Structure formats: structure tokens, C-alpha cells
XYZ file of C-alpha atoms in Angstrom:
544
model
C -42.738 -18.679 3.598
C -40.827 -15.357 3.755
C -41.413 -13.086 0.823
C -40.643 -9.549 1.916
C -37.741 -8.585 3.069
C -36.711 -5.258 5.333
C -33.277 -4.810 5.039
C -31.710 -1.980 6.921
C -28.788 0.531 5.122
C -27.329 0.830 2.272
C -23.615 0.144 2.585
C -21.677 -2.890 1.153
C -23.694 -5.387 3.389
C -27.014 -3.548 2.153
C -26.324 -3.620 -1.413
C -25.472 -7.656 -1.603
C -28.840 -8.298 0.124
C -30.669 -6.490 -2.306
C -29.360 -8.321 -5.120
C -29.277 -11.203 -2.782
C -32.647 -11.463 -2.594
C -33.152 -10.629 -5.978
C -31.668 -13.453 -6.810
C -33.579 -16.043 -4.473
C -36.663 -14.105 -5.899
C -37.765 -12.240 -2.674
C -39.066 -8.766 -2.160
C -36.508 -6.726 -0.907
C -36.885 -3.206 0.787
C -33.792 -1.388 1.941
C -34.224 1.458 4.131
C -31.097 4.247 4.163
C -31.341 6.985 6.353
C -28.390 9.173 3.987
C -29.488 10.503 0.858
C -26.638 8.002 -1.141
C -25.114 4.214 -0.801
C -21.976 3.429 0.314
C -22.426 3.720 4.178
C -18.884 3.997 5.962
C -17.096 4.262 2.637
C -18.983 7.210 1.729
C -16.945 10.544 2.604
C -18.777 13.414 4.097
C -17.122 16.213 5.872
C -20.414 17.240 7.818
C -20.763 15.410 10.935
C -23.883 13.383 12.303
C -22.791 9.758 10.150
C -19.539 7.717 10.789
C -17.685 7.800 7.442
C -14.248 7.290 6.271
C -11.641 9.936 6.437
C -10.200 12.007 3.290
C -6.813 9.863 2.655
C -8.462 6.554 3.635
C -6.998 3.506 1.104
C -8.541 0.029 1.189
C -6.448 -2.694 3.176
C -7.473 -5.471 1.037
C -6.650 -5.975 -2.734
C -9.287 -4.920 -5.447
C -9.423 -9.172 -6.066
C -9.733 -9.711 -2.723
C -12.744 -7.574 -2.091
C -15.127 -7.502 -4.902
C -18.709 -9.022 -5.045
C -18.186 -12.618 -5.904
C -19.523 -12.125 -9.447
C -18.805 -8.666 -10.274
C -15.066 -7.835 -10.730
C -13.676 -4.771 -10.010
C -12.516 -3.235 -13.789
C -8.867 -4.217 -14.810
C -7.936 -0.796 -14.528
C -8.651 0.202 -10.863
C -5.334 0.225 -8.984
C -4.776 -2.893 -6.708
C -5.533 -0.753 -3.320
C -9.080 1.683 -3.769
C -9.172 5.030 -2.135
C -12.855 5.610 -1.201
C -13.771 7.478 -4.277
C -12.699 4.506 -6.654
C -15.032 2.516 -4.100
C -17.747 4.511 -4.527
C -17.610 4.238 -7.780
C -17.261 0.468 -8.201
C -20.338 0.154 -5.321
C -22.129 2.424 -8.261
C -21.102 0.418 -10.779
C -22.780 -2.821 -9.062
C -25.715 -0.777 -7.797
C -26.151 -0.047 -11.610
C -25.232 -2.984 -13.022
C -28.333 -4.972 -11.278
C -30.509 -2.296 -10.948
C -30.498 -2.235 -6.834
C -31.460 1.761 -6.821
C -35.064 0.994 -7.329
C -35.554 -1.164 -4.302
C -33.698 1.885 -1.685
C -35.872 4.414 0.261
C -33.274 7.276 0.796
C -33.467 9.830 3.642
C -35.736 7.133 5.869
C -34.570 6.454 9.015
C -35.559 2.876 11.104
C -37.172 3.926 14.285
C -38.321 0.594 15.495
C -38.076 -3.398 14.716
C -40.488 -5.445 16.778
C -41.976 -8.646 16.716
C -45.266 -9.019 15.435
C -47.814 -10.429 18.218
C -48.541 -13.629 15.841
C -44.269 -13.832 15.770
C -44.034 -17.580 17.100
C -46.316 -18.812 14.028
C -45.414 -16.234 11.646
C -42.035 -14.918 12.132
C -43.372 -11.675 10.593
C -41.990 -7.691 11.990
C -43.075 -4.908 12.792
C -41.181 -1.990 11.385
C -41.442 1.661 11.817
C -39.422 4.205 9.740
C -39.338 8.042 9.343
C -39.150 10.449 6.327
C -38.983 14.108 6.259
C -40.904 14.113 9.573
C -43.359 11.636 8.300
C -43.979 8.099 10.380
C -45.068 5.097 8.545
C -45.545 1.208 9.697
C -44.688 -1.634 7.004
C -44.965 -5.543 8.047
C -42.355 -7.758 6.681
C -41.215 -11.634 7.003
C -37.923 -10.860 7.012
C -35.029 -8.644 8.396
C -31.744 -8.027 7.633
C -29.640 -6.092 9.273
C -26.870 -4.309 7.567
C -25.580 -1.865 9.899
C -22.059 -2.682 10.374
C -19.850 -2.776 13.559
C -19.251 1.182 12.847
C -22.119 2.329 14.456
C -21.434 4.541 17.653
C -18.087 5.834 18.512
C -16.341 3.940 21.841
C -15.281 6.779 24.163
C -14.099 5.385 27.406
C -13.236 8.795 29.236
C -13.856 7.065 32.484
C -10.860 5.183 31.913
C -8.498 7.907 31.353
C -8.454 10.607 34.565
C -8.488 13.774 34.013
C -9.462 14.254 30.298
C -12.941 15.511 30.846
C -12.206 17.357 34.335
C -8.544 19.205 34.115
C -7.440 18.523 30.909
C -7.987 22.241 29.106
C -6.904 20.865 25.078
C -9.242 19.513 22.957
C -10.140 15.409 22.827
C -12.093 14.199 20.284
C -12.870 10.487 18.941
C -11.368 9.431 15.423
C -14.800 9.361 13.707
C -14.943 13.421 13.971
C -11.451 13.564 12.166
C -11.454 14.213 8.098
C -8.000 15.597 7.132
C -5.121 16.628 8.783
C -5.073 20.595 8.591
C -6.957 21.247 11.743
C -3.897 20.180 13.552
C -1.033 21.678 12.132
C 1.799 22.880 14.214
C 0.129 21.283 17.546
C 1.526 18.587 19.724
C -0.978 15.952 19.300
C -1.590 12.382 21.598
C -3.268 9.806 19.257
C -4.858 6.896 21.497
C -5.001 3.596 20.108
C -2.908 1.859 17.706
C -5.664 -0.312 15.608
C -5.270 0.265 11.653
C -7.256 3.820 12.500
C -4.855 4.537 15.105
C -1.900 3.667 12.706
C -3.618 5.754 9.634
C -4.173 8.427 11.518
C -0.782 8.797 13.693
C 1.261 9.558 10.048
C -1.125 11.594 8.728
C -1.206 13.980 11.485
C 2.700 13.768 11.625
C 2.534 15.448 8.209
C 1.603 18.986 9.697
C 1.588 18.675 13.724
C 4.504 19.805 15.475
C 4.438 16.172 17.552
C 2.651 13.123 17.544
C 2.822 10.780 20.271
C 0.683 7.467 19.908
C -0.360 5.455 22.811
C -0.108 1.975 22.609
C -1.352 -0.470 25.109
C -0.891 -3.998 23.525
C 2.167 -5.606 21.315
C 1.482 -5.055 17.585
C 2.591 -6.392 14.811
C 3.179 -4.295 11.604
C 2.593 -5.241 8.238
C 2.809 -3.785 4.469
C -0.110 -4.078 1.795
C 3.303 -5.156 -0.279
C 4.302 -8.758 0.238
C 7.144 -10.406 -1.776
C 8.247 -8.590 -5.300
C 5.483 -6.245 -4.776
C 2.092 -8.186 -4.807
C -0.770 -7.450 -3.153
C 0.031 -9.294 0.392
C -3.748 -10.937 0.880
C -3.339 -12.394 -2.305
C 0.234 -14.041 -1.699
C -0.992 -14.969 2.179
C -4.604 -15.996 1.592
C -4.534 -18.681 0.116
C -6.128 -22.694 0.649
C -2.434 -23.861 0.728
C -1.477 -21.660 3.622
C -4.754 -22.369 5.264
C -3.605 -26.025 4.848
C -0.424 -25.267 6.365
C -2.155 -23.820 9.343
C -4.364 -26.823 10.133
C -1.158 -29.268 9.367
C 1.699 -28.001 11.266
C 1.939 -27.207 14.918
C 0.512 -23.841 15.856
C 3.513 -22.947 17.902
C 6.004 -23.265 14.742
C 3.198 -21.876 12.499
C 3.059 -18.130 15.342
C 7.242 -18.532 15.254
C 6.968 -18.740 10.657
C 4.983 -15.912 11.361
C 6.825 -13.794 14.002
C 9.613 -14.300 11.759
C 8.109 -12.894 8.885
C 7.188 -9.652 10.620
C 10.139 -9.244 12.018
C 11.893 -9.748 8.559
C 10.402 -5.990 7.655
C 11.910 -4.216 10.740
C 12.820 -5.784 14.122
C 9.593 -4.927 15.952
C 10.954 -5.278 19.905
C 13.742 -2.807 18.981
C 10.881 -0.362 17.530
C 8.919 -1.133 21.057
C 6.144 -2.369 18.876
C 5.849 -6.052 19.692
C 7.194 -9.077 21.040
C 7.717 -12.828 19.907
C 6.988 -13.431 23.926
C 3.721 -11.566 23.695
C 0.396 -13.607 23.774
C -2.007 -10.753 23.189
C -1.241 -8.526 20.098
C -2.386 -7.435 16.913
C -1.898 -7.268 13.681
C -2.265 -3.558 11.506
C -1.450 -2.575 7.858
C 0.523 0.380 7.797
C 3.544 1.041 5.052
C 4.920 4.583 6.857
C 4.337 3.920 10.466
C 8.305 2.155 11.155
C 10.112 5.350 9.059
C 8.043 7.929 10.874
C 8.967 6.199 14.062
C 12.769 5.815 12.708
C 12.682 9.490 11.838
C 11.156 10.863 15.133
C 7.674 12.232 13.701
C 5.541 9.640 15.848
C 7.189 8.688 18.959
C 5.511 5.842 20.678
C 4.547 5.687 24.177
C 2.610 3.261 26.611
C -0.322 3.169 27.755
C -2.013 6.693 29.665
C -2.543 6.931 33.207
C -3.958 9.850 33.709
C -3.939 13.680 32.046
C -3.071 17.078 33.912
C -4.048 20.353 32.388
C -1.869 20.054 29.655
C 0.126 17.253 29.971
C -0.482 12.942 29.678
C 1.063 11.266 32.219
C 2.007 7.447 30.666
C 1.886 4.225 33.165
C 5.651 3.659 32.414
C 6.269 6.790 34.683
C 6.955 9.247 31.991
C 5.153 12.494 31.310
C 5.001 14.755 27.717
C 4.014 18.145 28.389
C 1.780 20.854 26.030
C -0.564 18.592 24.127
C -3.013 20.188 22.824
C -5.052 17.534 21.764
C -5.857 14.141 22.087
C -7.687 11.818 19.295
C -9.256 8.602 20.237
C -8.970 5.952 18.603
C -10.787 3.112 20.799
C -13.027 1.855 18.320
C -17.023 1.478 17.706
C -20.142 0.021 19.636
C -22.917 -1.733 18.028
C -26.089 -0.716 20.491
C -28.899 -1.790 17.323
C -31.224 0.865 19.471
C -34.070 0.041 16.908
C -34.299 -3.418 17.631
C -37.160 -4.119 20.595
C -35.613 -4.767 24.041
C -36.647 -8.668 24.219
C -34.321 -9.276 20.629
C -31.828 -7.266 21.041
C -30.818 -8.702 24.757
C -30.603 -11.654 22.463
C -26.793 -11.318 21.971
C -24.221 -8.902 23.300
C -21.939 -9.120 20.400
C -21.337 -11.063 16.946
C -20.436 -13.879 19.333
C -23.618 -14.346 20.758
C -25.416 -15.172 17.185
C -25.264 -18.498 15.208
C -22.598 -18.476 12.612
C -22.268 -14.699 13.501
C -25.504 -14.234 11.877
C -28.697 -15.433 13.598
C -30.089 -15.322 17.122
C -30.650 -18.402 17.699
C -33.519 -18.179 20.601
C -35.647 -16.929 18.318
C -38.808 -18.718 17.552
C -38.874 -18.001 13.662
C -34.999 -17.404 12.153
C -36.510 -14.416 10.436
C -33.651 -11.874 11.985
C -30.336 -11.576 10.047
C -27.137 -9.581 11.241
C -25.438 -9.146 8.393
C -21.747 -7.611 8.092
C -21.263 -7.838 11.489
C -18.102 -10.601 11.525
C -14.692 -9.844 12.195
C -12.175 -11.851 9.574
C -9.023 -11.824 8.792
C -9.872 -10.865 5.227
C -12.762 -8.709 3.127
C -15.568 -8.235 5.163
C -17.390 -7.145 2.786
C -16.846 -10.566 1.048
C -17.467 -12.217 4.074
C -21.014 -10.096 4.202
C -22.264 -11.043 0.347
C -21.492 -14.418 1.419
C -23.688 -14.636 5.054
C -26.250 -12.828 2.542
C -26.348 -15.552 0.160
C -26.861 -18.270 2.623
C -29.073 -15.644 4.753
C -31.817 -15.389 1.342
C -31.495 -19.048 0.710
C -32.527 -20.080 4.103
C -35.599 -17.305 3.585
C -36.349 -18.632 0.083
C -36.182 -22.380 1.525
C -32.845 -23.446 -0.075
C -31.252 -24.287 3.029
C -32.284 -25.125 6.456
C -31.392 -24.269 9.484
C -30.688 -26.944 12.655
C -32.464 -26.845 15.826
C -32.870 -23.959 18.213
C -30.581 -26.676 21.012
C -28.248 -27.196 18.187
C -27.886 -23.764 17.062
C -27.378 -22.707 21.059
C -25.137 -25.617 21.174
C -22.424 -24.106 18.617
C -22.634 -20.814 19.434
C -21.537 -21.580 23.216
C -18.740 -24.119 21.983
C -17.200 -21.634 19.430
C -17.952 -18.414 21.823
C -14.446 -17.099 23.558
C -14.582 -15.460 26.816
C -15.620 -11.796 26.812
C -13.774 -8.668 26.813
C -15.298 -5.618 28.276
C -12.965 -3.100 25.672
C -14.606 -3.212 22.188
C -11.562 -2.047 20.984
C -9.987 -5.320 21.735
C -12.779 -6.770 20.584
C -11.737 -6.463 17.301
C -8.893 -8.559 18.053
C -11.069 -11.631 18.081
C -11.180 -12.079 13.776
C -11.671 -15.348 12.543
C -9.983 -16.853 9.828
C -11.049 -15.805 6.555
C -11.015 -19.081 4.619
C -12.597 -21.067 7.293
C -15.397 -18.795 8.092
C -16.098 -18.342 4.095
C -15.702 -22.089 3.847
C -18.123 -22.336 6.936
C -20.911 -20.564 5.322
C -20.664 -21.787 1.917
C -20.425 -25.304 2.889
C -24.212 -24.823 4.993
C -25.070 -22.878 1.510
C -23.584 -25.501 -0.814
C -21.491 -23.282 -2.709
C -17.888 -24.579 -1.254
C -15.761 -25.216 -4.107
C -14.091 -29.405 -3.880
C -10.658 -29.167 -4.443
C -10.678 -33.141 -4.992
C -13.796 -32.939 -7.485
C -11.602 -30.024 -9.594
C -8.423 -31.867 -9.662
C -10.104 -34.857 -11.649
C -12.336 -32.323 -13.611
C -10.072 -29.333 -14.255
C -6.321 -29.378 -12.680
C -5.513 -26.213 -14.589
C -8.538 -24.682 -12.042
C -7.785 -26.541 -9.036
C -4.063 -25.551 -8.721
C -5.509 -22.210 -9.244
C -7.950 -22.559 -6.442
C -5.499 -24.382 -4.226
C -2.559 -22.583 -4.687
C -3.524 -18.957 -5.705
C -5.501 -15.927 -3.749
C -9.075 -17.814 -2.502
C -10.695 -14.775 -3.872
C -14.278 -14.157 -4.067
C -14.877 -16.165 -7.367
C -14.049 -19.773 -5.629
C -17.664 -19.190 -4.121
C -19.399 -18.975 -7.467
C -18.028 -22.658 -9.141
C -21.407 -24.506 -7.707
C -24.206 -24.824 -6.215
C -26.839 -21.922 -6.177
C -25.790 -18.675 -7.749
C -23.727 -20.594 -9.380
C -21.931 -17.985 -11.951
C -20.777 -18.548 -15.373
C -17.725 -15.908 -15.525
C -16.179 -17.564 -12.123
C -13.808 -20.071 -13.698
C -12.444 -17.193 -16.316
C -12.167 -14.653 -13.123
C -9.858 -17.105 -11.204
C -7.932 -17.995 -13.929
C -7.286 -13.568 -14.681
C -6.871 -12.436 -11.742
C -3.190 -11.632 -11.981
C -3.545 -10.285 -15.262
C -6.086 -7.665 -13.409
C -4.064 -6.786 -11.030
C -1.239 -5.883 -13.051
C -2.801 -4.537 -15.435
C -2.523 -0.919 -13.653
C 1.095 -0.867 -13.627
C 1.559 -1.125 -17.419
C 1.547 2.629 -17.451
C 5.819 1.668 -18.480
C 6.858 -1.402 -19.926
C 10.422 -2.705 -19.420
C 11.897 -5.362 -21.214
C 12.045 -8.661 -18.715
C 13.400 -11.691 -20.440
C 13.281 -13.977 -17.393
C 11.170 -17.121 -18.533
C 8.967 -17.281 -15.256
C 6.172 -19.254 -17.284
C 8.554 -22.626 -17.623
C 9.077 -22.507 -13.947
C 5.524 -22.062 -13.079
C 4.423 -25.398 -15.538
C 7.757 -27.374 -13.661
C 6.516 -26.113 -10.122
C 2.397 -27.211 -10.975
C 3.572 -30.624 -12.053
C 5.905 -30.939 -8.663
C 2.792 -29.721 -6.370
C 0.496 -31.685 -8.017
C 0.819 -34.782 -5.962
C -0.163 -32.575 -2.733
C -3.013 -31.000 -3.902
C -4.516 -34.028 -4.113
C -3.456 -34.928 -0.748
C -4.578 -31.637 0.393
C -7.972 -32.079 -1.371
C -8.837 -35.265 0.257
C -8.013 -34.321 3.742
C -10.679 -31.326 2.630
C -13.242 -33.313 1.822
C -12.652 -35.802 4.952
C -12.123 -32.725 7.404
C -14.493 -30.100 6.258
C -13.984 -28.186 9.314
C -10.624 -27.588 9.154
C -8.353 -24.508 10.746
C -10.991 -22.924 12.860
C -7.966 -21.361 14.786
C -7.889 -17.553 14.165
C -4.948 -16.737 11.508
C -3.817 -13.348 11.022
C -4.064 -11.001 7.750
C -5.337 -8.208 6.621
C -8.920 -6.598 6.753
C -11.435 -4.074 4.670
């Protein structure tokens, strides 16, 4: 019977399995090397930690990414810089008293398996503080480290940088603001939402900036249709249901469409509708600085001279002085013991993208380590949840064979690049849906149409935010129904700074529209309940 619980950093993923296991009545002990919570979202200008950069501005929606029973206040903007984060992570931390159970400043050295591990599932854990060692044994471990761990440099890929190349190259993790790079000709490498971020920042102050793109990439606003937040007008169960209903083909051509409906993408030499490996990135001012000449894209480097890139297309730009990186993160887990962590070579190697599944005692946790299409860090409360109810004895897990079973069914081939790694996101609804479901806190869309239709639609129909997952079953909160049901009133609730007079009577249409769709929700609800599974194909969105 597990009882305490090591759970390593403090970030998002740290802080819901604290309360977590609060909840499920565990001991919890969180172990944060910084001297503060937050983890990536944290801003620092010293180096030594991977943290956000100055002008950073969350991807997802304020609804879309809060703990599942702690909204984020009515009068936060819809998009959080990282300060307004912070402050709403310190508002939770507060709120249910997780402070108490961090050890600040303490760095993990070493996780191991106690020799009694096959009949105990107990580890080993070593940590350091101010210079001073100390062992702890614990029946549980979570780990809440995140995929932004090490910085992926792959010099050996690009010839020249670290032999004639006489600028400066650096990775993206070392950059804070843009004023160390005004007035030079800078090469940014990499065109993820970093990449993106970074590119029209920098074009701001530097005399050039030339990205480097090697893959078709689609580019999308936070803004969707009259101005909403776009993850809460594309997430939702009736899109997902559109996914899993129509053909996949017409469902990628909707979708093409759509991005192309912005800005013509193949005329920008972003992406193509023929293209079967691309991306998707959230970026508002990337098409006008391209349209305007600030950011002129290029493909993909070949090699560098002294002071020049030479691109695989043939073409050559001359005088950069430097050259960011943007190539992404590695996740070595160097504490782990060599005999767990060989285990699994990515997220895809671990049950649900959580457990290793060859262990003898499922007392290891990885959480925060998926890839969706939405929040992560809603996607990390909820593998927490499920993680402290299998450790309190809630819920079970299947057989090792089982467990080995899924993981090499749902595992897609490997790529060596952990930059396209992070390509590979699952849907958002179906991998929530996944882990509630084997935690017993998925929402039935049938069971809410005969109980409350004013809900349902609501569920069915509108953003499948975070409060879905507290209806039922265990943790089961009180305020869910209410926070559904508000949710657009707290997200517009920022822009009443002016009020103009708009007569149009929008609430009419909405009652005519709920009484038209009403009949295929309850379609939609049965097929859910007869197809639990549905839409495991990847979908594409935005992510935190």
C-alpha cells in the first residue's frame, strides 16, 4: 500500500501531484532544486535552468488551461504572459496550502530501486541541499520534470558551425529578450512555436532575420472566428465527433482549407496541401513580418562558412552574425538508475504515456511528459489524478502483457530528431477521455442529456475545458457544473474595459440552434458510450 510519495519539481505537473495526493490522502514530498514554483514558466535571466523568455504569452486560453477545479479569476486576460501565470500557479499553491509539502533549493541526485523492489515497490532516493546529502525511502515516485529538460543541439548536423563559422550560435533556451541582437543579421533555426516566437521578436531590433525551415508548416492565430479564443471554438466533443465520423482525407482538406483561409500558405513558402509531414504553430505576426520583408524564410542549412549559411536549395546569405537554435529539448532523466531508465526511450515507450510497464511494482510515474494537441498542463493534473488513485487503490492497473501489449500497438515508428518529435501530439480530447475513463471521471454525454440538457449541450457543443473532468466519479467537484455553464462570461469579462451598444438578439438564435442540435447530441452521445475509444487519430490545435 503506497503511502509516501517522492515527487520530483515543482512546476505545473509538480504542483497537481501535491494536491493530487492530498486529495487521495497520501504523503506527498516534492523536491525543487530552484528556490520558487513554477518550473519553465518561471522567468529568470541568470542562466543554469530552462525558463521561458521575457515576451513569452500562453498558447492556450485561460479556460483551456486551468486546474480542473480552480478557475483562473474572471479578470485575467484570455492569453497569460508568464507573470499572470505565476501568479495564478501562486494563487493555487495558496489556495490548498501545497508550500508546506516543497523542499526548495534540493536537488535529486539519484532514484533507485530498493533491493526488496519486486515485493515492495519501495525507492531509494538521494537528494542534495546546500552541499548536504541525505537518503529518504518512499513507495512512490512521480516524476514531474517536463519534456524541457536539456537543450537539443545537433551541431553535427550542420557543417561548419563549430569549426569555421567565427559568429556566435547559441540554443533558444540561453535567449531572454531581444536587445542583445540589435542591428545584427541573425539565422534563427527551427520553425516550432519557439522558432516562430522568437523569429519576430528578433526582427524588432536586428538588421535581418532569416529563419530556417525544414518541414511544411501550417500557421495559425490564438483568434478564431469574431475574435474568440481559437481552442475554445476548435476543441470541442462535437468537432472531435466530426473527426471520428467523417473521412480523414475530407476532415485534413476542412482543415487545409481553413489555414489557408488566413493567408495562402504555398504562396508564403510555408506549407503545402500536398505535404504529408508538417506542423502546426501559433503565431499572429509571423505572415506580416514575412509580407513586409523583416523575416525572410529560407530552407533548410547545408552547411556554414566563416560568415555565411549556405541553404540546401543552393542559395547562400552572407554576414550573419549569429545563429539561434531552435531544435528543441531532450529528456535524459540522469537521476533515474540505469536498469529504469533504459525502460523507455521516450513518452512512447510508457503505458498511457505514464508508466513503465516492465516494472515489477507500478510505483514509477512520468508525469507531464505527453505531447497533446491542447493544455498540457491539463493533460498533466489529469495523468496525476488517475496516477494517486492507482497509488491510493482506486483504480487498477492491467497486466504487465497487457500493459506491453498497448504500448507496442499505439507506439509509432521512431524519429531520431526530438525536434520532430514533438510533432507526434495526440489528440487532446481522446487522450483526456483516455485517462479519465481508466479513472472514472469521463463525463456521459447520454447520462447528461436525460439528466441536464442545458449541461450536456454545453459539454457537447462548447470548449471541453478542464471542468468536464470534475462532473463524477472521484474528485468529483461541486463548482464544475457552474464553471461550464460561465465560461464565456469569464472570458469576456476582460474586454468590458468599453461597452458599445449591440442590439443584435444572439440569445434567440442560440435557444432555436440548441433545440435544432438536440436530436444529434443524442446520437452523438450514444455512439460515445458504445465507442468509448473513439478518434485516437492525432488532430491538430494548439498547445501550452
Amino acid at each position: 500500500m503506497v503511502r509516501s510519495v517522492a515527487i520530483i519539481g515543482a512546476g505545473v505537473s509538480g504542483l497537481a501531484s501535491v494536491k493530487c495526493c492530498l486529495d487521495e490522502g497520501l504523503e506527498p514530498t516534492c523536491f525543487e532544486r530552484s528556490e520558487d514554483i513554477g518550473g519553465l514558466w518561471r522567468y529568470t535571466v541568470s542562466g543554469g535552468r530552462v525558463s521561458v523568455y521575457r515576451s513569452v504569452i500562453t498558447n492556450t486560453s485561460k479556460e483551456m488551461s486551468c486546474f480542473s477545479d480552480f478557475p483562473c479569476p474572471e479578470y485575467f486576460p484570455s492569453y497569460l504572459p508568464h507573470s499572470l501565470l505565476m501568479e495564478y500557479f501562486r494563487m493555487y499553491a495558496q489556495h490548498f496550502d501545497l508550500l508546506r509539502y516543497i523542499h526548495f533549493k534540493t536537488t535529486v541526485l539519484s532514484v533507485r530501486k530498493r533491493p526488496d523492489f519486486a515485493t515492495s515497490g519501495q525507492w531509494a532516493v538521494v537528494t542534495e541541499t546546500n552541499g548536504v546529502q541525505e537518503s529518504h525511502i518512499f513507495d512512490a515516485v512521480m516524476v514531474c520534470t517536463g519534456h524541457f529538460q536539456e537543450p537539443y543541439l545537433p551541431l553535427a548536423s550542420f557543417p561548419g558551425i563549430d569549426t569555421r563559422f567565427k559568429g556566435q550560435y547559441l540554443h533558444s533556451q540561453e535567449y531572454k529578450d531581444a536587445e542583445a541582437f540589435r542591428g545584427k543579421r541573425v539565422l534563427v533555426v527551427g520553425i516550432g512555436n519557439t522558432g516562430g516566437d522568437l523569429s519576430v521578436e528578433l526582427s524588432h531590433v536586428a538588421a535581418k532575420v532569416f529563419l530556417s525551415v525544414r518541414s511544411s508548416t501550417w500557421v495559425v492565430s490564438r483568434l478564431s472566428d469574431q475574435g474568440f479564443p481559437l481552442d475554445m471554438i476548435s476543441t470541442t466533443r462535437f468537432n472531435h465527433f466530426l473527426d471520428w465520423l467523417l473521412p480523414s482525407a475530407l476532415m485534413r482538406r476542412i482543415r487545409f482549407r481553413k489555414f489557408n483561409s488566413w493567408f495562402n500558405h504555398a504562396k508564403y513558402g510555408l506549407a503545402s496541401t500536398k505535404s504529408s509531414n508538417f506542423k502546426v504553430i501559433i503565431n499572429e505576426e509571423l505572415p506580416f513580418c514575412l509580407l513586409s520583408g523583416t523575416i525572410v524564410l529560407k530552407s533548410n542549412v547545408k552547411e556554414f562558412t566563416e560568415s555565411s549559411a549556405v541553404f540546401e536549395d543552393g542559395t547562400t546569405e552572407e554576414n550573419i552574425d549569429v545563429v539561434l537554435f531552435a531544435t528543441g529539448y531532450i529528456f535524459p532523466f540522469s537521476f533515474l538508475e540505469e536498469s529504469v531508465r533504459s525502460l523507455f526511450d521516450d513518452n512512447r515507450s510508457l503505458y498511457k504515456r505514464i508508466f513503465p510497464p516492465q516494472l515489477e511494482k507500478p510505483t514509477l510515474a512520468i508525469i507531464g511528459l505527453v505531447q497533446l494537441t491542447g493544455s498540457v498542463m491539463v493533460g498533466a493534473e489529469m495523468q496525476a489524478r488517475w496516477v494517486t488513485g492507482i497509488f491510493a487503490g482506486w483504480n487498477k492497473l492491467p497486466s504487465t502483457s497487457k500493459m506491453v501489449a498497448d504500448v507496442s500497438k499505439k507506439k509509432p515508428p521512431v524519429e531520431s530528431n526530438p525536434s520532430e518529435r514533438k510533432n507526434l501530439k495526440m489528440s487532446f480530447i481522446s487522450y483526456m477521455d483516455e485517462i479519465a475513463s481508466c479513472a472514472g471521471t469521463k463525463p456521459s454525454i447520454l447520462k447528461l442529456l436525460l439528466t441536464d440538457p442545458r449541461l450536456a449541450l454545453a459539454v457537447f457543443f462548447g470548449p471541453c475545458s478542464p471542468y468536464q473532468y470534475r462532473l463524477v466519479g472521484q474528485g468529483k467537484w461541486r463548482g464544475a457544473r457552474e464553471a461550464i455553464l460561465t465560461q464565456w462570461q469569464r472570458t469576456l469579462k476582460p474586454l468590458r474595459t468599453r461597452v458599445v451598444d449591440d442590439s443584435s438578439n444572439s440569445s434567440s438564435s442560440w435557444h432555436w440552434m440548441c433545440l435544432l442540435v438536440l436530436p444529434a447530441a443524442f446520437m452523438a452521445g450514444f455512439l460515445f458510450s458504445k465507442y468509448p475509444r473513439l478518434g485516437w487519430s492525432p488532430q491538430i490545435g494548439p498547445q501550452l
